[in-house]
PDB file of C-alpha atoms in Angstrom:
ATOM      1  CA  ASP A 504      46.648 -34.803-152.553  1.00  0.00           C
ATOM      2  CA  THR A 505      42.951 -34.206-153.282  1.00  0.00           C
ATOM      3  CA  MET A 506      42.940 -30.545-152.305  1.00  0.00           C
ATOM      4  CA  HIS A 507      46.050 -29.810-154.358  1.00  0.00           C
ATOM      5  CA  ASN A 508      44.418 -30.550-157.711  1.00  0.00           C
ATOM      6  CA  HIS A 509      41.098 -29.090-156.569  1.00  0.00           C
ATOM      7  CA  VAL A 510      42.661 -25.685-155.868  1.00  0.00           C
ATOM      8  CA  LEU A 511      44.827 -25.758-158.986  1.00  0.00           C
ATOM      9  CA  ASN A 512      41.861 -26.497-161.260  1.00  0.00           C
ATOM     10  CA  LEU A 513      39.717 -23.869-159.541  1.00  0.00           C
ATOM     11  CA  MET A 514      42.376 -21.208-160.133  1.00  0.00           C
ATOM     12  CA  LYS A 515      42.832 -22.163-163.783  1.00  0.00           C
ATOM     13  CA  LYS A 516      39.077 -22.136-164.437  1.00  0.00           C
ATOM     14  CA  ARG A 517      38.776 -18.577-163.133  1.00  0.00           C
ATOM     15  CA  VAL A 518      41.493 -17.158-165.387  1.00  0.00           C
ATOM     16  CA  THR A 519      40.079 -15.461-168.490  1.00  0.00           C
ATOM     17  CA  SER A 520      41.724 -14.447-171.753  1.00  0.00           C
ATOM     18  CA  LYS A 521      41.797 -10.850-170.483  1.00  0.00           C
ATOM     19  CA  ASP A 522      43.859 -11.688-167.395  1.00  0.00           C
ATOM     20  CA  HIS A 523      47.638 -11.349-167.462  1.00  0.00           C
ATOM     21  CA  ILE A 524      48.187 -14.200-164.998  1.00  0.00           C
ATOM     22  CA  PHE A 525      50.521 -17.177-164.953  1.00  0.00           C
ATOM     23  CA  ILE A 526      49.859 -20.188-162.717  1.00  0.00           C
ATOM     24  CA  SER A 527      52.754 -22.518-161.971  1.00  0.00           C
ATOM     25  CA  ASP A 528      52.633 -25.602-159.793  1.00  0.00           C
ATOM     26  CA  VAL A 529      55.811 -25.445-157.693  1.00  0.00           C
ATOM     27  CA  THR A 530      54.823 -28.211-155.260  1.00  0.00           C
ATOM     28  CA  GLY A 531      57.695 -30.442-156.337  1.00  0.00           C
ATOM     29  CA  ALA A 532      60.256 -27.742-155.550  1.00  0.00           C
ATOM     30  CA  TYR A 533      59.534 -27.749-151.836  1.00  0.00           C
ATOM     31  CA  THR A 534      59.791 -30.110-148.888  1.00  0.00           C
ATOM     32  CA  GLN A 535      57.406 -29.781-145.955  1.00  0.00           C
ATOM     33  CA  ILE A 536      58.465 -30.539-142.390  1.00  0.00           C
ATOM     34  CA  ASN A 537      56.126 -30.176-139.410  1.00  0.00           C
ATOM     35  CA  ILE A 538      57.334 -29.345-135.919  1.00  0.00           C
ATOM     36  CA  GLN A 539      54.397 -29.939-133.588  1.00  0.00           C
ATOM     37  CA  GLY A 540      53.879 -30.164-129.843  1.00  0.00           C
ATOM     38  CA  PRO A 541      54.289 -28.181-126.604  1.00  0.00           C
ATOM     39  CA  ASN A 542      58.067 -27.849-127.106  1.00  0.00           C
ATOM     40  CA  SER A 543      57.888 -26.898-130.792  1.00  0.00           C
ATOM     41  CA  ARG A 544      58.425 -23.186-130.180  1.00  0.00           C
ATOM     42  CA  ASN A 545      61.454 -23.760-127.963  1.00  0.00           C
ATOM     43  CA  LEU A 546      62.985 -26.158-130.467  1.00  0.00           C
ATOM     44  CA  LEU A 547      62.421 -23.915-133.476  1.00  0.00           C
ATOM     45  CA  GLN A 548      63.625 -20.831-131.597  1.00  0.00           C
ATOM     46  CA  SER A 549      66.903 -22.596-130.837  1.00  0.00           C
ATOM     47  CA  ILE A 550      67.738 -22.847-134.549  1.00  0.00           C
ATOM     48  CA  THR A 551      66.392 -19.552-135.953  1.00  0.00           C
ATOM     49  CA  SER A 552      67.062 -15.863-135.282  1.00  0.00           C
ATOM     50  CA  HIS A 553      63.415 -15.009-135.989  1.00  0.00           C
ATOM     51  CA  ASP A 554      61.568 -13.946-132.823  1.00  0.00           C
ATOM     52  CA  LEU A 555      58.829 -16.535-132.344  1.00  0.00           C
ATOM     53  CA  THR A 556      57.420 -14.835-129.230  1.00  0.00           C
ATOM     54  CA  THR A 557      55.780 -12.269-131.536  1.00  0.00           C
ATOM     55  CA  PHE A 558      54.667 -14.843-134.099  1.00  0.00           C
ATOM     56  CA  PRO A 559      50.913 -15.334-133.572  1.00  0.00           C
ATOM     57  CA  PHE A 560      48.724 -18.269-134.573  1.00  0.00           C
ATOM     58  CA  ARG A 561      47.963 -18.418-138.323  1.00  0.00           C
ATOM     59  CA  SER A 562      50.833 -16.095-139.225  1.00  0.00           C
ATOM     60  CA  ALA A 563      53.530 -16.760-141.794  1.00  0.00           C
ATOM     61  CA  ALA A 564      57.059 -15.477-142.381  1.00  0.00           C
ATOM     62  CA  GLU A 565      60.308 -16.374-144.083  1.00  0.00           C
ATOM     63  CA  ILE A 566      62.807 -17.481-141.458  1.00  0.00           C
ATOM     64  CA  ASP A 567      66.418 -18.651-141.349  1.00  0.00           C
ATOM     65  CA  ILE A 568      67.530 -22.064-140.151  1.00  0.00           C
ATOM     66  CA  GLY A 569      71.260 -22.661-140.430  1.00  0.00           C
ATOM     67  CA  TYR A 570      72.363 -21.454-143.846  1.00  0.00           C
ATOM     68  CA  GLY A 571      68.934 -22.112-145.343  1.00  0.00           C
ATOM     69  CA  ARG A 572      65.716 -20.125-145.476  1.00  0.00           C
ATOM     70  CA  CYS A 573      62.147 -21.355-145.581  1.00  0.00           C
ATOM     71  CA  LEU A 574      58.529 -20.260-145.231  1.00  0.00           C
ATOM     72  CA  CYS A 575      57.288 -20.872-141.705  1.00  0.00           C
ATOM     73  CA  THR A 576      53.576 -20.893-140.853  1.00  0.00           C
ATOM     74  CA  ARG A 577      52.294 -21.167-137.316  1.00  0.00           C
ATOM     75  CA  ILE A 578      49.516 -23.636-137.920  1.00  0.00           C
ATOM     76  CA  THR A 579      48.634 -27.125-136.743  1.00  0.00           C
ATOM     77  CA  TYR A 580      46.785 -30.184-137.961  1.00  0.00           C
ATOM     78  CA  VAL A 581      47.287 -32.103-134.719  1.00  0.00           C
ATOM     79  CA  GLY A 582      45.734 -29.743-132.160  1.00  0.00           C
ATOM     80  CA  GLU A 583      48.911 -28.528-130.463  1.00  0.00           C
ATOM     81  CA  LEU A 584      51.268 -25.578-130.673  1.00  0.00           C
ATOM     82  CA  GLY A 585      53.129 -26.119-133.924  1.00  0.00           C
ATOM     83  CA  TYR A 586      54.758 -24.884-137.099  1.00  0.00           C
ATOM     84  CA  GLU A 587      54.849 -26.024-140.720  1.00  0.00           C
ATOM     85  CA  LEU A 588      58.025 -25.388-142.684  1.00  0.00           C
ATOM     86  CA  PHE A 589      58.013 -25.157-146.495  1.00  0.00           C
ATOM     87  CA  ILE A 590      61.619 -25.608-147.508  1.00  0.00           C
ATOM     88  CA  PRO A 591      63.263 -25.286-150.938  1.00  0.00           C
ATOM     89  CA  ASN A 592      64.532 -28.751-151.742  1.00  0.00           C
ATOM     90  CA  GLU A 593      68.171 -27.658-151.851  1.00  0.00           C
ATOM     91  CA  PHE A 594      67.967 -26.682-148.152  1.00  0.00           C
ATOM     92  CA  ALA A 595      65.752 -29.543-146.978  1.00  0.00           C
ATOM     93  CA  GLN A 596      68.449 -32.012-145.858  1.00  0.00           C
ATOM     94  CA  HIS A 597      70.433 -29.317-144.042  1.00  0.00           C
ATOM     95  CA  ILE A 598      67.387 -27.925-142.205  1.00  0.00           C
ATOM     96  CA  TYR A 599      66.185 -31.417-141.309  1.00  0.00           C
ATOM     97  CA  ASP A 600      69.622 -32.246-139.859  1.00  0.00           C
ATOM     98  CA  LYS A 601      69.554 -29.026-137.794  1.00  0.00           C
ATOM     99  CA  ILE A 602      66.116 -29.856-136.428  1.00  0.00           C
ATOM    100  CA  VAL A 603      67.113 -33.398-135.463  1.00  0.00           C
ATOM    101  CA  ALA A 604      70.439 -32.345-133.939  1.00  0.00           C
ATOM    102  CA  ASP A 605      68.854 -29.738-131.669  1.00  0.00           C
ATOM    103  CA  GLY A 606      65.651 -31.702-131.200  1.00  0.00           C
ATOM    104  CA  ASN A 607      67.158 -34.347-128.944  1.00  0.00           C
ATOM    105  CA  SER A 608      67.318 -31.917-126.038  1.00  0.00           C
ATOM    106  CA  PHE A 609      63.614 -31.078-126.506  1.00  0.00           C
ATOM    107  CA  GLY A 610      62.361 -34.665-126.647  1.00  0.00           C
ATOM    108  CA  LEU A 611      61.907 -34.705-130.426  1.00  0.00           C
ATOM    109  CA  LYS A 612      60.235 -37.799-131.867  1.00  0.00           C
ATOM    110  CA  HIS A 613      59.504 -38.683-135.490  1.00  0.00           C
ATOM    111  CA  ALA A 614      55.853 -39.291-136.390  1.00  0.00           C
ATOM    112  CA  GLY A 615      54.131 -40.394-139.584  1.00  0.00           C
ATOM    113  CA  LEU A 616      50.751 -39.984-141.250  1.00  0.00           C
ATOM    114  CA  ARG A 617      49.040 -42.568-139.042  1.00  0.00           C
ATOM    115  CA  ALA A 618      49.935 -40.563-135.957  1.00  0.00           C
ATOM    116  CA  LEU A 619      48.833 -37.387-137.724  1.00  0.00           C
ATOM    117  CA  GLY A 620      45.508 -39.024-138.613  1.00  0.00           C
ATOM    118  CA  SER A 621      44.876 -40.066-135.031  1.00  0.00           C
ATOM    119  CA  LEU A 622      45.684 -36.644-133.603  1.00  0.00           C
ATOM    120  CA  ARG A 623      43.678 -34.640-136.125  1.00  0.00           C
ATOM    121  CA  LEU A 624      40.611 -36.804-135.525  1.00  0.00           C
ATOM    122  CA  GLU A 625      40.878 -36.295-131.766  1.00  0.00           C
ATOM    123  CA  LYS A 626      40.779 -32.583-132.506  1.00  0.00           C
ATOM    124  CA  GLY A 627      37.966 -33.000-135.036  1.00  0.00           C
ATOM    125  CA  TYR A 628      39.945 -31.482-137.918  1.00  0.00           C
ATOM    126  CA  ARG A 629      38.379 -32.144-141.320  1.00  0.00           C
ATOM    127  CA  ASP A 630      40.126 -33.689-144.319  1.00  0.00           C
ATOM    128  CA  TYR A 631      38.757 -32.741-147.727  1.00  0.00           C
ATOM    129  CA  GLY A 632      38.305 -35.840-149.840  1.00  0.00           C
ATOM    130  CA  HIS A 633      37.910 -38.125-146.818  1.00  0.00           C
ATOM    131  CA  ASP A 634      35.527 -36.640-144.250  1.00  0.00           C
ATOM    132  CA  ILE A 635      34.035 -33.981-146.520  1.00  0.00           C
ATOM    133  CA  ASP A 636      33.594 -33.415-150.243  1.00  0.00           C
ATOM    134  CA  ASN A 637      31.891 -31.019-152.649  1.00  0.00           C
ATOM    135  CA  THR A 638      28.433 -32.339-151.718  1.00  0.00           C
ATOM    136  CA  ASP A 639      28.841 -30.858-148.223  1.00  0.00           C
ATOM    137  CA  THR A 640      28.686 -27.133-147.548  1.00  0.00           C
ATOM    138  CA  ILE A 641      31.200 -25.235-145.469  1.00  0.00           C
ATOM    139  CA  LEU A 642      28.573 -24.453-142.817  1.00  0.00           C
ATOM    140  CA  GLU A 643      27.392 -28.054-142.518  1.00  0.00           C
ATOM    141  CA  CYS A 644      31.003 -29.082-141.960  1.00  0.00           C
ATOM    142  CA  GLY A 645      31.416 -26.596-139.108  1.00  0.00           C
ATOM    143  CA  LEU A 646      33.950 -24.508-141.020  1.00  0.00           C
ATOM    144  CA  GLY A 647      32.064 -21.238-141.177  1.00  0.00           C
ATOM    145  CA  PHE A 648      34.774 -19.598-139.074  1.00  0.00           C
ATOM    146  CA  THR A 649      37.081 -19.739-142.097  1.00  0.00           C
ATOM    147  CA  CYS A 650      34.838 -17.344-144.047  1.00  0.00           C
ATOM    148  CA  ASP A 651      35.669 -13.644-144.140  1.00  0.00           C
ATOM    149  CA  PHE A 652      32.351 -11.959-144.886  1.00  0.00           C
ATOM    150  CA  ASP A 653      34.006  -8.508-144.752  1.00  0.00           C
ATOM    151  CA  LYS A 654      36.538  -9.366-147.460  1.00  0.00           C
ATOM    152  CA  ASP A 655      36.765  -6.913-150.355  1.00  0.00           C
ATOM    153  CA  ASP A 656      34.851  -8.313-153.351  1.00  0.00           C
ATOM    154  CA  GLY A 657      33.752 -11.299-151.259  1.00  0.00           C
ATOM    155  CA  PHE A 658      34.827 -14.884-151.876  1.00  0.00           C
ATOM    156  CA  VAL A 659      33.854 -17.744-154.195  1.00  0.00           C
ATOM    157  CA  GLY A 660      30.497 -19.131-153.069  1.00  0.00           C
ATOM    158  CA  GLU A 661      29.751 -16.318-150.604  1.00  0.00           C
ATOM    159  CA  LYS A 662      26.181 -15.784-151.846  1.00  0.00           C
ATOM    160  CA  SER A 663      25.380 -19.465-151.351  1.00  0.00           C
ATOM    161  CA  VAL A 664      26.870 -19.463-147.851  1.00  0.00           C
ATOM    162  CA  LEU A 665      24.860 -16.389-146.850  1.00  0.00           C
ATOM    163  CA  ALA A 666      21.697 -17.906-148.305  1.00  0.00           C
ATOM    164  CA  GLN A 667      22.172 -21.118-146.312  1.00  0.00           C
ATOM    165  CA  LYS A 668      22.831 -19.125-143.141  1.00  0.00           C
ATOM    166  CA  LYS A 669      19.563 -17.264-143.670  1.00  0.00           C
ATOM    167  CA  ILE A 670      17.589 -20.479-144.180  1.00  0.00           C
ATOM    168  CA  ALA A 671      19.170 -22.055-141.099  1.00  0.00           C
ATOM    169  CA  LYS A 672      18.242 -19.030-139.012  1.00  0.00           C
ATOM    170  CA  GLN A 673      14.643 -19.278-140.183  1.00  0.00           C
ATOM    171  CA  ASN A 674      14.567 -23.015-139.380  1.00  0.00           C
ATOM    172  CA  GLY A 675      16.190 -22.617-135.980  1.00  0.00           C
ATOM    173  CA  GLY A 676      19.446 -24.287-136.983  1.00  0.00           C
ATOM    174  CA  PHE A 677      21.116 -26.591-139.495  1.00  0.00           C
ATOM    175  CA  LYS A 678      19.565 -29.967-140.245  1.00  0.00           C
ATOM    176  CA  LYS A 679      22.814 -31.393-141.586  1.00  0.00           C
ATOM    177  CA  ARG A 680      25.942 -31.147-139.424  1.00  0.00           C
ATOM    178  CA  MET A 681      29.227 -32.924-138.913  1.00  0.00           C
ATOM    179  CA  VAL A 682      29.952 -34.296-135.449  1.00  0.00           C
ATOM    180  CA  GLN A 683      32.763 -36.090-133.703  1.00  0.00           C
ATOM    181  CA  VAL A 684      32.173 -39.645-132.438  1.00  0.00           C
ATOM    182  CA  LEU A 685      34.053 -41.321-129.568  1.00  0.00           C
ATOM    183  CA  LEU A 686      33.546 -44.931-128.534  1.00  0.00           C
ATOM    184  CA  THR A 687      33.281 -45.288-124.751  1.00  0.00           C
ATOM    185  CA  ASP A 688      34.756 -48.809-124.835  1.00  0.00           C
ATOM    186  CA  PRO A 689      38.477 -48.668-125.766  1.00  0.00           C
ATOM    187  CA  HIS A 690      38.493 -52.335-126.819  1.00  0.00           C
ATOM    188  CA  HIS A 691      36.612 -51.599-130.044  1.00  0.00           C
ATOM    189  CA  MET A 692      38.101 -49.956-133.134  1.00  0.00           C
ATOM    190  CA  LEU A 693      36.654 -47.693-135.821  1.00  0.00           C
ATOM    191  CA  HIS A 694      37.956 -47.727-139.387  1.00  0.00           C
ATOM    192  CA  HIS A 695      35.484 -46.319-141.916  1.00  0.00           C
ATOM    193  CA  GLY A 696      31.869 -46.914-142.880  1.00  0.00           C
ATOM    194  CA  GLU A 697      30.534 -48.180-139.548  1.00  0.00           C
ATOM    195  CA  VAL A 698      26.837 -47.349-139.068  1.00  0.00           C
ATOM    196  CA  VAL A 699      25.838 -44.788-136.428  1.00  0.00           C
ATOM    197  CA  TRP A 700      22.551 -45.210-134.535  1.00  0.00           C
ATOM    198  CA  ARG A 701      20.494 -42.694-132.535  1.00  0.00           C
ATOM    199  CA  ASN A 702      17.819 -44.012-130.180  1.00  0.00           C
ATOM    200  CA  GLY A 703      17.720 -47.266-132.116  1.00  0.00           C
ATOM    201  CA  GLU A 704      17.464 -45.620-135.536  1.00  0.00           C
ATOM    202  CA  CYS A 705      20.131 -45.862-138.247  1.00  0.00           C
ATOM    203  CA  ILE A 706      21.153 -42.287-138.980  1.00  0.00           C
ATOM    204  CA  SER A 707      24.626 -42.053-140.583  1.00  0.00           C
ATOM    205  CA  ASP A 708      27.999 -43.721-141.043  1.00  0.00           C
ATOM    206  CA  ILE A 709      31.560 -43.040-139.969  1.00  0.00           C
ATOM    207  CA  ARG A 710      33.406 -41.149-142.691  1.00  0.00           C
ATOM    208  CA  SER A 711      36.911 -41.541-141.240  1.00  0.00           C
ATOM    209  CA  ALA A 712      38.328 -42.788-137.958  1.00  0.00           C
ATOM    210  CA  SER A 713      41.356 -43.818-135.940  1.00  0.00           C
ATOM    211  CA  PHE A 714      42.218 -44.642-132.345  1.00  0.00           C
ATOM    212  CA  GLY A 715      42.479 -41.591-130.104  1.00  0.00           C
ATOM    213  CA  HIS A 716      45.199 -42.319-127.578  1.00  0.00           C
ATOM    214  CA  THR A 717      44.611 -39.096-125.650  1.00  0.00           C
ATOM    215  CA  LEU A 718      40.825 -39.405-125.582  1.00  0.00           C
ATOM    216  CA  GLY A 719      41.113 -43.087-124.701  1.00  0.00           C
ATOM    217  CA  GLY A 720      39.046 -44.684-127.459  1.00  0.00           C
ATOM    218  CA  ALA A 721      38.350 -44.958-131.167  1.00  0.00           C
ATOM    219  CA  VAL A 722      37.320 -41.603-132.607  1.00  0.00           C
ATOM    220  CA  GLY A 723      35.806 -40.568-135.923  1.00  0.00           C
ATOM    221  CA  LEU A 724      33.696 -38.073-137.825  1.00  0.00           C
ATOM    222  CA  THR A 725      30.204 -38.481-139.241  1.00  0.00           C
ATOM    223  CA  MET A 726      27.713 -36.241-141.031  1.00  0.00           C
ATOM    224  CA  LEU A 727      24.285 -36.234-139.402  1.00  0.00           C
ATOM    225  CA  GLU A 728      21.106 -35.412-141.320  1.00  0.00           C
ATOM    226  CA  ALA A 729      17.761 -34.949-139.584  1.00  0.00           C
ATOM    227  CA  SER A 730      14.289 -33.497-140.056  1.00  0.00           C
ATOM    228  CA  VAL A 731      14.882 -31.104-137.155  1.00  0.00           C
ATOM    229  CA  PRO A 732      17.775 -28.741-136.319  1.00  0.00           C
ATOM    230  CA  ILE A 733      20.808 -30.581-134.991  1.00  0.00           C
ATOM    231  CA  LYS A 734      21.631 -28.823-131.741  1.00  0.00           C
ATOM    232  CA  LYS A 735      22.555 -29.740-128.183  1.00  0.00           C
ATOM    233  CA  ASP A 736      19.118 -31.149-127.344  1.00  0.00           C
ATOM    234  CA  TYR A 737      19.185 -33.353-130.458  1.00  0.00           C
ATOM    235  CA  LEU A 738      22.530 -34.797-129.392  1.00  0.00           C
ATOM    236  CA  ASP A 739      21.149 -35.604-125.945  1.00  0.00           C
ATOM    237  CA  ALA A 740      20.139 -39.143-126.934  1.00  0.00           C
ATOM    238  CA  GLU A 741      21.311 -42.758-126.899  1.00  0.00           C
ATOM    239  CA  TRP A 742      24.084 -43.127-129.465  1.00  0.00           C
ATOM    240  CA  THR A 743      25.766 -46.327-130.633  1.00  0.00           C
ATOM    241  CA  VAL A 744      28.003 -47.466-133.474  1.00  0.00           C
ATOM    242  CA  GLU A 745      27.393 -50.857-135.082  1.00  0.00           C
ATOM    243  CA  ILE A 746      30.575 -52.924-135.037  1.00  0.00           C
ATOM    244  CA  GLU A 747      30.470 -56.612-136.000  1.00  0.00           C
ATOM    245  CA  ASN A 748      26.698 -56.736-135.329  1.00  0.00           C
ATOM    246  CA  ASN A 749      27.190 -55.213-131.873  1.00  0.00           C
ATOM    247  CA  HIS A 750      25.937 -51.793-130.824  1.00  0.00           C
ATOM    248  CA  VAL A 751      28.827 -50.081-129.047  1.00  0.00           C
ATOM    249  CA  PRO A 752      27.932 -46.977-126.977  1.00  0.00           C
ATOM    250  CA  CYS A 753      29.504 -43.720-128.057  1.00  0.00           C
ATOM    251  CA  LYS A 754      29.563 -40.000-127.391  1.00  0.00           C
ATOM    252  CA  VAL A 755      28.888 -37.400-130.075  1.00  0.00           C
ATOM    253  CA  SER A 756      29.879 -33.745-130.044  1.00  0.00           C
ATOM    254  CA  LEU A 757      29.702 -30.709-132.302  1.00  0.00           C
ATOM    255  CA  ALA A 758      32.762 -29.222-130.600  1.00  0.00           C
ATOM    256  CA  PRO A 759      36.119 -31.021-130.596  1.00  0.00           C
ATOM    257  CA  MET A 760      36.463 -33.269-127.560  1.00  0.00           C
ATOM    258  CA  TYR A 761      40.150 -32.426-127.290  1.00  0.00           C
ATOM    259  CA  ASP A 762      40.919 -28.840-126.240  1.00  0.00           C
ATOM    260  CA  PRO A 763      37.584 -27.364-127.425  1.00  0.00           C
ATOM    261  CA  LYS A 764      38.689 -23.798-126.599  1.00  0.00           C
ATOM    262  CA  ASN A 765      41.945 -24.096-128.595  1.00  0.00           C
ATOM    263  CA  LEU A 766      44.032 -23.076-125.577  1.00  0.00           C
ATOM    264  CA  LYS A 767      46.914 -25.403-126.482  1.00  0.00           C
ATOM    265  CA  ILE A 768      47.374 -24.156-130.045  1.00  0.00           C
ATOM    266  CA  ARG A 769      47.215 -20.467-129.062  1.00  0.00           C
ATOM    267  CA  VAL A 770      49.607 -20.680-126.115  1.00  0.00           C
TER     268      VAL A 770
END
């Protein structure tokens, strides 16, 4: 995974000879299982004694499942109520069997990375190394909400983020922003690299895409760059995506087109 090595190298680079710190990569010692969807809480509650009714979004705790224990985080990468389980490998088979056995009564279905990719793109979730990289800033990517500007001692890159916010305020907004793209014709597909046009002008390309079965069309992400601030009035234009020499109409949005107020994931 791209982010895995990125974080590991960043941590190692910041350790000095004066620090008494040891960094160990324990990724291979754990199995991750995701339980996602409207019934995920009911399913998980049926196999753990941990009270999930007082387990808010973005929280984490060690919970029991059968005779095993694992780290449970209430987080989602598909845009629904969900949980990610980080399980020591010796408990992984047992916990998986418990989930499957109880899951039948909750309509449990297995899903792979292709399904995950489709769902996360409908929600507009970013993927470092695919949609975004180290040439894009956190504010341009629409991820400023992840920054804690009141954090003790700040965070890596905070001065640069604050400086860009100041410049954007002076300019009336950001001139480089990531948006979601949805084709209005469900018979066309997006893959990667298709050219995006605004009012007949080539402006960007699709960085990643899939078919959005809930939104009813191919959906992707693109980074727009303009000479003026990219805001609602800028998006009020004629947008198309070039596919096989045809200009297919599309919608663009700064906010996720699926559940923009995050009501489903915070239920």
